[in-house]
Amino acid sequence: MLDDDAALRAHGYQPELARRMGGFGNFAISFSVICILAGGMTLFGYGLNTGGPAVMLWGWVGIGFMTLILGMCLAEVTSAYPTSGGLYYMAHRLGGPSWAWATGWLNLLGLLGAIAGIDYGCALFIGAFASLQWGLEPTPETIMLIFAGTLLLHGTLNTFGVRLVNVLNSISVWWQLFGVALIVGMLTLAPGERQSPEFVFTHFNNGTGFDSPLYVAALGCLLAAYTFCGYDASSHLSEETKQAQTAAPRGIIRAIAWSWVAGFVLLAGLLFAIEDYAGTLGTSTGVPPAQIFIDVLGTGVAKGLLLVVIVAQLFCGNAETAAASRMVYAFSRDGALPFSATWRRVSSRTRTPIAAVWLSVGVALVLALPSLYSPTAYAAVTAINVIGITPAYVIPVFLRRRFPERFEPGPWTLGKWSKPLGWISVVYVIVLTGVFVLPQASPVTFDSFNYAGVTLLVVLLLAWIMWITKGRRSYKIPPLGNSAEHAALAEGVV
């Protein structure tokens, strides 16, 4: 295994960012971005309406298992290409510039959609807390103001450098695990009746308007698929991670595995505690888990638990902003974005791409603006995240299988399991992406239309137009480093 900076130079890049993150920190950023207290809680009401407890829990098990397989395959490629560019850089080395261009724009769409989804979800929870504490009505305008303030906070925190990001992510890991244990423990030990295991594991609820249970169950898996996004953060922060060739792939896998287990415990604990299904779905707080807290534990305790969730979501949004800004920085470093010279600038004081940070939160604000006018816009933002970033995850895996002769394994490899797991991942992502461009509610109207597929097509169209007009000339990754370093990298020799 090469020295970190030597490995980066072998890929053609000079070290610019501060390498201050260890293996735990690299795991922590992906765990923080996945954040079961964000995705699992903000889409909890969506899950109750779209399939109910049975789909929520078994969908979590199935999607989590498939995500772990995909994550292992992506970890293998990450070990060979530990750069901030992550997915698009891998796609370029394995498939060429056109593959990289498409992958980069999908990845960027997914990351920026994730910031919007996470921070808007956090704003919903803050609105619910404000409603309980001060009687503030959580109107779309109020939520949008809270959302903008949350983005401002995360933009500011990310300008102080990766050391602060690393500290916050490390705290986030323990905060999330403590939060899950506290929420489930209090709901379980509180007096009163609980739902039966039969209800939690088999009850199916269809509030979508569609007749097909299978179709509804597929749509209900969005809760899990949305939550299990963001583990590419370990790859994007690899230029700031020590021993990145092994720490980054391990960070990806550990983040998925721990989130899988803890998320199941959280969902099961909440579902067992439901006292009034219809009342939970139609809660005046706008946040179904808050209604569960109120029904079981009372308003005072509910407010405390909401604060635990809100802090976890703030950690999550901050980590996602860090990951997205590194993607913007790397993509600009290779000339792929308009005004790339601006977004690739690194602060001489903090060695952080500050301009890329503010671009990331600015675009996230724009993505969420339709939520002012459409009640389904938030679900569309979450679907944008899934259908943007999940295909980007599998493209390097597909290219690694399609052109095996172009791939030189890094220190972390799947060995003989690489081929079968790789093709399983490809099929899984094709099916998943197809599901999430489908209508999510019936009848399909202007308000209920799923704009995620349209957004995906628009982004791909714009990316293609930019490629043929400018990208093919402006986008260039550097040649590989000197032959000695490249040979050492290929042979796995220090």
PDB file of N, CA, C and O in Angstrom, residues 307-378:
ATOM      1  N   LEU A 307     -35.813  17.020  20.350  1.00  0.00           N
ATOM      2  CA  LEU A 307     -34.520  17.708  20.338  1.00  0.00           C
ATOM      3  C   LEU A 307     -33.381  16.729  20.052  1.00  0.00           C
ATOM      4  O   LEU A 307     -32.429  17.070  19.341  1.00  0.00           O
ATOM      5  N   VAL A 308     -33.477  15.521  20.595  1.00  0.00           N
ATOM      6  CA  VAL A 308     -32.458  14.500  20.309  1.00  0.00           C
ATOM      7  C   VAL A 308     -32.414  14.208  18.814  1.00  0.00           C
ATOM      8  O   VAL A 308     -31.341  14.129  18.203  1.00  0.00           O
ATOM      9  N   VAL A 309     -33.599  14.059  18.207  1.00  0.00           N
ATOM     10  CA  VAL A 309     -33.679  13.774  16.766  1.00  0.00           C
ATOM     11  C   VAL A 309     -33.170  14.961  15.958  1.00  0.00           C
ATOM     12  O   VAL A 309     -32.420  14.793  14.985  1.00  0.00           O
ATOM     13  N   ILE A 310     -33.554  16.163  16.349  1.00  0.00           N
ATOM     14  CA  ILE A 310     -33.151  17.370  15.610  1.00  0.00           C
ATOM     15  C   ILE A 310     -31.640  17.529  15.601  1.00  0.00           C
ATOM     16  O   ILE A 310     -31.034  17.837  14.564  1.00  0.00           O
ATOM     17  N   VAL A 311     -31.003  17.309  16.752  1.00  0.00           N
ATOM     18  CA  VAL A 311     -29.536  17.437  16.815  1.00  0.00           C
ATOM     19  C   VAL A 311     -28.885  16.406  15.894  1.00  0.00           C
ATOM     20  O   VAL A 311     -27.926  16.717  15.176  1.00  0.00           O
ATOM     21  N   ALA A 312     -29.407  15.164  15.887  1.00  0.00           N
ATOM     22  CA  ALA A 312     -28.861  14.133  14.995  1.00  0.00           C
ATOM     23  C   ALA A 312     -29.009  14.550  13.535  1.00  0.00           C
ATOM     24  O   ALA A 312     -28.095  14.349  12.718  1.00  0.00           O
ATOM     25  N   GLN A 313     -30.136  15.138  13.189  1.00  0.00           N
ATOM     26  CA  GLN A 313     -30.360  15.581  11.823  1.00  0.00           C
ATOM     27  C   GLN A 313     -29.448  16.752  11.453  1.00  0.00           C
ATOM     28  O   GLN A 313     -29.013  16.873  10.303  1.00  0.00           O
ATOM     29  N   LEU A 314     -29.165  17.607  12.392  1.00  0.00           N
ATOM     30  CA  LEU A 314     -28.219  18.698  12.143  1.00  0.00           C
ATOM     31  C   LEU A 314     -26.819  18.149  11.876  1.00  0.00           C
ATOM     32  O   LEU A 314     -26.110  18.629  10.981  1.00  0.00           O
ATOM     33  N   PHE A 315     -26.408  17.150  12.640  1.00  0.00           N
ATOM     34  CA  PHE A 315     -25.129  16.484  12.372  1.00  0.00           C
ATOM     35  C   PHE A 315     -25.130  15.894  10.960  1.00  0.00           C
ATOM     36  O   PHE A 315     -24.145  16.004  10.220  1.00  0.00           O
ATOM     37  N   CYS A 316     -26.246  15.260  10.598  1.00  0.00           N
ATOM     38  CA  CYS A 316     -26.361  14.606   9.299  1.00  0.00           C
ATOM     39  C   CYS A 316     -26.223  15.615   8.163  1.00  0.00           C
ATOM     40  O   CYS A 316     -25.456  15.408   7.211  1.00  0.00           O
ATOM     41  N   GLY A 317     -26.961  16.707   8.232  1.00  0.00           N
ATOM     42  CA  GLY A 317     -26.894  17.719   7.192  1.00  0.00           C
ATOM     43  C   GLY A 317     -25.521  18.336   7.060  1.00  0.00           C
ATOM     44  O   GLY A 317     -25.062  18.645   5.956  1.00  0.00           O
ATOM     45  N   ASN A 318     -24.833  18.499   8.186  1.00  0.00           N
ATOM     46  CA  ASN A 318     -23.492  19.058   8.158  1.00  0.00           C
ATOM     47  C   ASN A 318     -22.517  18.115   7.448  1.00  0.00           C
ATOM     48  O   ASN A 318     -21.682  18.533   6.640  1.00  0.00           O
ATOM     49  N   ALA A 319     -22.638  16.814   7.731  1.00  0.00           N
ATOM     50  CA  ALA A 319     -21.770  15.829   7.084  1.00  0.00           C
ATOM     51  C   ALA A 319     -22.053  15.749   5.586  1.00  0.00           C
ATOM     52  O   ALA A 319     -21.129  15.637   4.773  1.00  0.00           O
ATOM     53  N   GLU A 320     -23.326  15.799   5.204  1.00  0.00           N
ATOM     54  CA  GLU A 320     -23.683  15.750   3.793  1.00  0.00           C
ATOM     55  C   GLU A 320     -23.168  16.986   3.049  1.00  0.00           C
ATOM     56  O   GLU A 320     -22.732  16.885   1.897  1.00  0.00           O
ATOM     57  N   THR A 321     -23.197  18.126   3.697  1.00  0.00           N
ATOM     58  CA  THR A 321     -22.646  19.344   3.082  1.00  0.00           C
ATOM     59  C   THR A 321     -21.154  19.184   2.826  1.00  0.00           C
ATOM     60  O   THR A 321     -20.641  19.599   1.773  1.00  0.00           O
ATOM     61  N   ALA A 322     -20.443  18.576   3.774  1.00  0.00           N
ATOM     62  CA  ALA A 322     -19.011  18.331   3.581  1.00  0.00           C
ATOM     63  C   ALA A 322     -18.768  17.418   2.391  1.00  0.00           C
ATOM     64  O   ALA A 322     -17.909  17.692   1.545  1.00  0.00           O
ATOM     65  N   ALA A 323     -19.529  16.326   2.295  1.00  0.00           N
ATOM     66  CA  ALA A 323     -19.341  15.372   1.196  1.00  0.00           C
ATOM     67  C   ALA A 323     -19.661  16.012  -0.150  1.00  0.00           C
ATOM     68  O   ALA A 323     -18.914  15.859  -1.124  1.00  0.00           O
ATOM     69  N   ALA A 324     -20.783  16.735  -0.229  1.00  0.00           N
ATOM     70  CA  ALA A 324     -21.181  17.358  -1.490  1.00  0.00           C
ATOM     71  C   ALA A 324     -20.176  18.403  -1.930  1.00  0.00           C
ATOM     72  O   ALA A 324     -19.847  18.520  -3.122  1.00  0.00           O
ATOM     73  N   SER A 325     -19.659  19.177  -0.988  1.00  0.00           N
ATOM     74  CA  SER A 325     -18.707  20.226  -1.352  1.00  0.00           C
ATOM     75  C   SER A 325     -17.403  19.644  -1.889  1.00  0.00           C
ATOM     76  O   SER A 325     -16.777  20.223  -2.786  1.00  0.00           O
ATOM     77  N   ARG A 326     -17.000  18.479  -1.399  1.00  0.00           N
ATOM     78  CA  ARG A 326     -15.789  17.828  -1.928  1.00  0.00           C
ATOM     79  C   ARG A 326     -16.023  17.323  -3.341  1.00  0.00           C
ATOM     80  O   ARG A 326     -15.118  17.333  -4.167  1.00  0.00           O
ATOM     81  N   MET A 327     -17.248  16.872  -3.610  1.00  0.00           N
ATOM     82  CA  MET A 327     -17.586  16.456  -4.962  1.00  0.00           C
ATOM     83  C   MET A 327     -17.550  17.658  -5.907  1.00  0.00           C
ATOM     84  O   MET A 327     -17.018  17.583  -7.020  1.00  0.00           O
ATOM     85  N   VAL A 328     -18.108  18.779  -5.467  1.00  0.00           N
ATOM     86  CA  VAL A 328     -18.084  20.009  -6.269  1.00  0.00           C
ATOM     87  C   VAL A 328     -16.642  20.439  -6.513  1.00  0.00           C
ATOM     88  O   VAL A 328     -16.267  20.802  -7.639  1.00  0.00           O
ATOM     89  N   TYR A 329     -15.825  20.401  -5.467  1.00  0.00           N
ATOM     90  CA  TYR A 329     -14.413  20.776  -5.580  1.00  0.00           C
ATOM     91  C   TYR A 329     -13.692  19.896  -6.593  1.00  0.00           C
ATOM     92  O   TYR A 329     -12.993  20.387  -7.496  1.00  0.00           O
ATOM     93  N   ALA A 330     -13.873  18.583  -6.473  1.00  0.00           N
ATOM     94  CA  ALA A 330     -13.152  17.662  -7.353  1.00  0.00           C
ATOM     95  C   ALA A 330     -13.630  17.790  -8.795  1.00  0.00           C
ATOM     96  O   ALA A 330     -12.821  17.788  -9.735  1.00  0.00           O
ATOM     97  N   PHE A 331     -14.938  17.906  -8.994  1.00  0.00           N
ATOM     98  CA  PHE A 331     -15.498  18.032 -10.339  1.00  0.00           C
ATOM     99  C   PHE A 331     -15.002  19.328 -10.995  1.00  0.00           C
ATOM    100  O   PHE A 331     -14.723  19.363 -12.194  1.00  0.00           O
ATOM    101  N   SER A 332     -14.904  20.384 -10.191  1.00  0.00           N
ATOM    102  CA  SER A 332     -14.392  21.654 -10.707  1.00  0.00           C
ATOM    103  C   SER A 332     -12.898  21.575 -10.978  1.00  0.00           C
ATOM    104  O   SER A 332     -12.399  22.178 -11.942  1.00  0.00           O
ATOM    105  N   ARG A 333     -12.183  20.846 -10.141  1.00  0.00           N
ATOM    106  CA  ARG A 333     -10.738  20.673 -10.334  1.00  0.00           C
ATOM    107  C   ARG A 333     -10.438  20.076 -11.701  1.00  0.00           C
ATOM    108  O   ARG A 333      -9.400  20.367 -12.309  1.00  0.00           O
ATOM    109  N   ASP A 334     -11.379  19.270 -12.200  1.00  0.00           N
ATOM    110  CA  ASP A 334     -11.207  18.647 -13.512  1.00  0.00           C
ATOM    111  C   ASP A 334     -11.964  19.376 -14.619  1.00  0.00           C
ATOM    112  O   ASP A 334     -12.134  18.855 -15.717  1.00  0.00           O
ATOM    113  N   GLY A 335     -12.446  20.608 -14.318  1.00  0.00           N
ATOM    114  CA  GLY A 335     -13.037  21.463 -15.338  1.00  0.00           C
ATOM    115  C   GLY A 335     -14.430  21.072 -15.778  1.00  0.00           C
ATOM    116  O   GLY A 335     -14.845  21.409 -16.894  1.00  0.00           O
ATOM    117  N   ALA A 336     -15.214  20.406 -14.916  1.00  0.00           N
ATOM    118  CA  ALA A 336     -16.518  19.894 -15.334  1.00  0.00           C
ATOM    119  C   ALA A 336     -17.679  20.849 -15.062  1.00  0.00           C
ATOM    120  O   ALA A 336     -18.751  20.677 -15.638  1.00  0.00           O
ATOM    121  N   LEU A 337     -17.510  21.826 -14.184  1.00  0.00           N
ATOM    122  CA  LEU A 337     -18.605  22.725 -13.838  1.00  0.00           C
ATOM    123  C   LEU A 337     -18.402  24.108 -14.437  1.00  0.00           C
ATOM    124  O   LEU A 337     -17.255  24.542 -14.628  1.00  0.00           O
ATOM    125  N   PRO A 338     -19.487  24.831 -14.715  1.00  0.00           N
ATOM    126  CA  PRO A 338     -19.345  26.239 -15.096  1.00  0.00           C
ATOM    127  C   PRO A 338     -18.637  27.005 -13.984  1.00  0.00           C
ATOM    128  O   PRO A 338     -18.893  26.757 -12.799  1.00  0.00           O
ATOM    129  N   PHE A 339     -17.757  27.912 -14.363  1.00  0.00           N
ATOM    130  CA  PHE A 339     -16.976  28.699 -13.401  1.00  0.00           C
ATOM    131  C   PHE A 339     -16.149  27.805 -12.467  1.00  0.00           C
ATOM    132  O   PHE A 339     -16.029  28.053 -11.268  1.00  0.00           O
ATOM    133  N   SER A 340     -15.597  26.752 -13.037  1.00  0.00           N
ATOM    134  CA  SER A 340     -14.824  25.780 -12.243  1.00  0.00           C
ATOM    135  C   SER A 340     -13.692  26.432 -11.460  1.00  0.00           C
ATOM    136  O   SER A 340     -13.366  26.000 -10.347  1.00  0.00           O
ATOM    137  N   ALA A 341     -13.079  27.462 -12.014  1.00  0.00           N
ATOM    138  CA  ALA A 341     -11.954  28.109 -11.340  1.00  0.00           C
ATOM    139  C   ALA A 341     -12.355  28.661  -9.981  1.00  0.00           C
ATOM    140  O   ALA A 341     -11.527  28.738  -9.049  1.00  0.00           O
ATOM    141  N   THR A 342     -13.628  29.051  -9.856  1.00  0.00           N
ATOM    142  CA  THR A 342     -14.119  29.570  -8.576  1.00  0.00           C
ATOM    143  C   THR A 342     -14.358  28.455  -7.573  1.00  0.00           C
ATOM    144  O   THR A 342     -13.926  28.529  -6.418  1.00  0.00           O
ATOM    145  N   TRP A 343     -15.046  27.406  -8.016  1.00  0.00           N
ATOM    146  CA  TRP A 343     -15.482  26.359  -7.078  1.00  0.00           C
ATOM    147  C   TRP A 343     -14.331  25.462  -6.630  1.00  0.00           C
ATOM    148  O   TRP A 343     -14.451  24.775  -5.608  1.00  0.00           O
ATOM    149  N   ARG A 344     -13.206  25.462  -7.347  1.00  0.00           N
ATOM    150  CA  ARG A 344     -12.097  24.603  -6.965  1.00  0.00           C
ATOM    151  C   ARG A 344     -11.123  25.270  -6.002  1.00  0.00           C
ATOM    152  O   ARG A 344     -10.166  24.649  -5.533  1.00  0.00           O
ATOM    153  N   ARG A 345     -11.366  26.517  -5.686  1.00  0.00           N
ATOM    154  CA  ARG A 345     -10.440  27.241  -4.806  1.00  0.00           C
ATOM    155  C   ARG A 345     -10.434  26.640  -3.406  1.00  0.00           C
ATOM    156  O   ARG A 345     -11.474  26.293  -2.852  1.00  0.00           O
ATOM    157  N   VAL A 346      -9.257  26.547  -2.836  1.00  0.00           N
ATOM    158  CA  VAL A 346      -9.071  26.001  -1.489  1.00  0.00           C
ATOM    159  C   VAL A 346      -8.514  27.092  -0.591  1.00  0.00           C
ATOM    160  O   VAL A 346      -7.547  27.780  -0.955  1.00  0.00           O
ATOM    161  N   SER A 347      -9.104  27.264   0.571  1.00  0.00           N
ATOM    162  CA  SER A 347      -8.645  28.273   1.520  1.00  0.00           C
ATOM    163  C   SER A 347      -7.225  27.951   1.985  1.00  0.00           C
ATOM    164  O   SER A 347      -6.936  26.819   2.393  1.00  0.00           O
ATOM    165  N   SER A 348      -6.358  28.937   1.931  1.00  0.00           N
ATOM    166  CA  SER A 348      -4.983  28.727   2.385  1.00  0.00           C
ATOM    167  C   SER A 348      -4.913  28.547   3.897  1.00  0.00           C
ATOM    168  O   SER A 348      -3.974  27.934   4.407  1.00  0.00           O
ATOM    169  N   ARG A 349      -5.917  29.043   4.611  1.00  0.00           N
ATOM    170  CA  ARG A 349      -5.912  28.950   6.072  1.00  0.00           C
ATOM    171  C   ARG A 349      -6.454  27.614   6.560  1.00  0.00           C
ATOM    172  O   ARG A 349      -5.840  26.953   7.402  1.00  0.00           O
ATOM    173  N   THR A 350      -7.594  27.196   6.039  1.00  0.00           N
ATOM    174  CA  THR A 350      -8.227  25.961   6.517  1.00  0.00           C
ATOM    175  C   THR A 350      -8.032  24.785   5.573  1.00  0.00           C
ATOM    176  O   THR A 350      -8.380  23.664   5.917  1.00  0.00           O
ATOM    177  N   ARG A 351      -7.503  25.038   4.358  1.00  0.00           N
ATOM    178  CA  ARG A 351      -7.349  24.016   3.320  1.00  0.00           C
ATOM    179  C   ARG A 351      -8.695  23.324   3.060  1.00  0.00           C
ATOM    180  O   ARG A 351      -8.787  22.100   2.958  1.00  0.00           O
ATOM    181  N   THR A 352      -9.718  24.155   2.930  1.00  0.00           N
ATOM    182  CA  THR A 352     -11.088  23.710   2.682  1.00  0.00           C
ATOM    183  C   THR A 352     -11.630  24.434   1.453  1.00  0.00           C
ATOM    184  O   THR A 352     -11.388  25.632   1.288  1.00  0.00           O
ATOM    185  N   PRO A 353     -12.392  23.759   0.574  1.00  0.00           N
ATOM    186  CA  PRO A 353     -12.983  24.419  -0.601  1.00  0.00           C
ATOM    187  C   PRO A 353     -14.232  25.213  -0.229  1.00  0.00           C
ATOM    188  O   PRO A 353     -15.369  24.758  -0.402  1.00  0.00           O
ATOM    189  N   ILE A 354     -14.031  26.421   0.283  1.00  0.00           N
ATOM    190  CA  ILE A 354     -15.127  27.214   0.846  1.00  0.00           C
ATOM    191  C   ILE A 354     -16.170  27.578  -0.211  1.00  0.00           C
ATOM    192  O   ILE A 354     -17.381  27.518   0.041  1.00  0.00           O
ATOM    193  N   ALA A 355     -15.728  27.997  -1.397  1.00  0.00           N
ATOM    194  CA  ALA A 355     -16.690  28.361  -2.447  1.00  0.00           C
ATOM    195  C   ALA A 355     -17.576  27.173  -2.804  1.00  0.00           C
ATOM    196  O   ALA A 355     -18.788  27.331  -3.046  1.00  0.00           O
ATOM    197  N   ALA A 356     -17.005  25.984  -2.831  1.00  0.00           N
ATOM    198  CA  ALA A 356     -17.781  24.780  -3.137  1.00  0.00           C
ATOM    199  C   ALA A 356     -18.821  24.504  -2.051  1.00  0.00           C
ATOM    200  O   ALA A 356     -19.917  24.004  -2.339  1.00  0.00           O
ATOM    201  N   VAL A 357     -18.484  24.835  -0.809  1.00  0.00           N
ATOM    202  CA  VAL A 357     -19.435  24.668   0.294  1.00  0.00           C
ATOM    203  C   VAL A 357     -20.673  25.525   0.061  1.00  0.00           C
ATOM    204  O   VAL A 357     -21.816  25.056   0.146  1.00  0.00           O
ATOM    205  N   TRP A 358     -20.463  26.795  -0.270  1.00  0.00           N
ATOM    206  CA  TRP A 358     -21.601  27.703  -0.420  1.00  0.00           C
ATOM    207  C   TRP A 358     -22.396  27.422  -1.687  1.00  0.00           C
ATOM    208  O   TRP A 358     -23.615  27.611  -1.718  1.00  0.00           O
ATOM    209  N   LEU A 359     -21.752  26.945  -2.725  1.00  0.00           N
ATOM    210  CA  LEU A 359     -22.500  26.529  -3.907  1.00  0.00           C
ATOM    211  C   LEU A 359     -23.413  25.359  -3.565  1.00  0.00           C
ATOM    212  O   LEU A 359     -24.574  25.315  -3.995  1.00  0.00           O
ATOM    213  N   SER A 360     -22.918  24.421  -2.792  1.00  0.00           N
ATOM    214  CA  SER A 360     -23.695  23.234  -2.427  1.00  0.00           C
ATOM    215  C   SER A 360     -24.966  23.606  -1.666  1.00  0.00           C
ATOM    216  O   SER A 360     -26.066  23.129  -1.992  1.00  0.00           O
ATOM    217  N   VAL A 361     -24.845  24.453  -0.651  1.00  0.00           N
ATOM    218  CA  VAL A 361     -26.035  24.803   0.129  1.00  0.00           C
ATOM    219  C   VAL A 361     -26.961  25.718  -0.671  1.00  0.00           C
ATOM    220  O   VAL A 361     -28.193  25.679  -0.503  1.00  0.00           O
ATOM    221  N   GLY A 362     -26.405  26.531  -1.565  1.00  0.00           N
ATOM    222  CA  GLY A 362     -27.244  27.397  -2.395  1.00  0.00           C
ATOM    223  C   GLY A 362     -28.117  26.607  -3.353  1.00  0.00           C
ATOM    224  O   GLY A 362     -29.314  26.884  -3.502  1.00  0.00           O
ATOM    225  N   VAL A 363     -27.544  25.608  -4.006  1.00  0.00           N
ATOM    226  CA  VAL A 363     -28.323  24.773  -4.924  1.00  0.00           C
ATOM    227  C   VAL A 363     -29.363  23.961  -4.148  1.00  0.00           C
ATOM    228  O   VAL A 363     -30.494  23.773  -4.616  1.00  0.00           O
ATOM    229  N   ALA A 364     -29.009  23.486  -2.955  1.00  0.00           N
ATOM    230  CA  ALA A 364     -29.970  22.741  -2.128  1.00  0.00           C
ATOM    231  C   ALA A 364     -31.185  23.595  -1.799  1.00  0.00           C
ATOM    232  O   ALA A 364     -32.329  23.108  -1.790  1.00  0.00           O
ATOM    233  N   LEU A 365     -30.964  24.875  -1.548  1.00  0.00           N
ATOM    234  CA  LEU A 365     -32.076  25.787  -1.271  1.00  0.00           C
ATOM    235  C   LEU A 365     -33.019  25.878  -2.469  1.00  0.00           C
ATOM    236  O   LEU A 365     -34.242  25.804  -2.333  1.00  0.00           O
ATOM    237  N   VAL A 366     -32.454  25.990  -3.654  1.00  0.00           N
ATOM    238  CA  VAL A 366     -33.259  26.079  -4.869  1.00  0.00           C
ATOM    239  C   VAL A 366     -34.062  24.796  -5.097  1.00  0.00           C
ATOM    240  O   VAL A 366     -35.238  24.839  -5.484  1.00  0.00           O
ATOM    241  N   LEU A 367     -33.451  23.649  -4.852  1.00  0.00           N
ATOM    242  CA  LEU A 367     -34.128  22.370  -5.071  1.00  0.00           C
ATOM    243  C   LEU A 367     -35.377  22.218  -4.198  1.00  0.00           C
ATOM    244  O   LEU A 367     -36.352  21.575  -4.602  1.00  0.00           O
ATOM    245  N   ALA A 368     -35.340  22.788  -3.008  1.00  0.00           N
ATOM    246  CA  ALA A 368     -36.454  22.608  -2.078  1.00  0.00           C
ATOM    247  C   ALA A 368     -37.527  23.680  -2.208  1.00  0.00           C
ATOM    248  O   ALA A 368     -38.588  23.562  -1.582  1.00  0.00           O
ATOM    249  N   LEU A 369     -37.316  24.718  -3.003  1.00  0.00           N
ATOM    250  CA  LEU A 369     -38.294  25.802  -3.115  1.00  0.00           C
ATOM    251  C   LEU A 369     -39.689  25.338  -3.554  1.00  0.00           C
ATOM    252  O   LEU A 369     -40.693  25.904  -3.102  1.00  0.00           O
ATOM    253  N   PRO A 370     -39.811  24.313  -4.445  1.00  0.00           N
ATOM    254  CA  PRO A 370     -41.165  23.857  -4.819  1.00  0.00           C
ATOM    255  C   PRO A 370     -42.003  23.372  -3.640  1.00  0.00           C
ATOM    256  O   PRO A 370     -43.230  23.286  -3.756  1.00  0.00           O
ATOM    257  N   SER A 371     -41.376  23.066  -2.506  1.00  0.00           N
ATOM    258  CA  SER A 371     -42.128  22.632  -1.333  1.00  0.00           C
ATOM    259  C   SER A 371     -43.048  23.729  -0.801  1.00  0.00           C
ATOM    260  O   SER A 371     -43.967  23.457  -0.026  1.00  0.00           O
ATOM    261  N   LEU A 372     -42.820  24.965  -1.210  1.00  0.00           N
ATOM    262  CA  LEU A 372     -43.713  26.060  -0.835  1.00  0.00           C
ATOM    263  C   LEU A 372     -45.079  25.915  -1.489  1.00  0.00           C
ATOM    264  O   LEU A 372     -46.084  26.423  -0.981  1.00  0.00           O
ATOM    265  N   TYR A 373     -45.122  25.215  -2.626  1.00  0.00           N
ATOM    266  CA  TYR A 373     -46.345  25.186  -3.424  1.00  0.00           C
ATOM    267  C   TYR A 373     -46.944  23.787  -3.584  1.00  0.00           C
ATOM    268  O   TYR A 373     -48.130  23.659  -3.850  1.00  0.00           O
ATOM    269  N   SER A 374     -46.143  22.744  -3.448  1.00  0.00           N
ATOM    270  CA  SER A 374     -46.628  21.390  -3.685  1.00  0.00           C
ATOM    271  C   SER A 374     -46.427  20.522  -2.452  1.00  0.00           C
ATOM    272  O   SER A 374     -45.309  20.428  -1.929  1.00  0.00           O
ATOM    273  N   PRO A 375     -47.491  19.863  -1.969  1.00  0.00           N
ATOM    274  CA  PRO A 375     -47.355  19.003  -0.792  1.00  0.00           C
ATOM    275  C   PRO A 375     -46.524  17.751  -1.051  1.00  0.00           C
ATOM    276  O   PRO A 375     -46.064  17.107  -0.117  1.00  0.00           O
ATOM    277  N   THR A 376     -46.345  17.373  -2.303  1.00  0.00           N
ATOM    278  CA  THR A 376     -45.563  16.175  -2.615  1.00  0.00           C
ATOM    279  C   THR A 376     -44.130  16.504  -3.023  1.00  0.00           C
ATOM    280  O   THR A 376     -43.368  15.612  -3.366  1.00  0.00           O
ATOM    281  N   ALA A 377     -43.765  17.779  -2.984  1.00  0.00           N
ATOM    282  CA  ALA A 377     -42.440  18.174  -3.465  1.00  0.00           C
ATOM    283  C   ALA A 377     -41.334  17.561  -2.614  1.00  0.00           C
ATOM    284  O   ALA A 377     -40.271  17.199  -3.133  1.00  0.00           O
ATOM    285  N   TYR A 378     -41.572  17.434  -1.300  1.00  0.00           N
ATOM    286  CA  TYR A 378     -40.519  16.874  -0.451  1.00  0.00           C
ATOM    287  C   TYR A 378     -40.243  15.419  -0.803  1.00  0.00           C
ATOM    288  O   TYR A 378     -39.092  14.991  -0.871  1.00  0.00           O
TER     289      TYR A 378
END
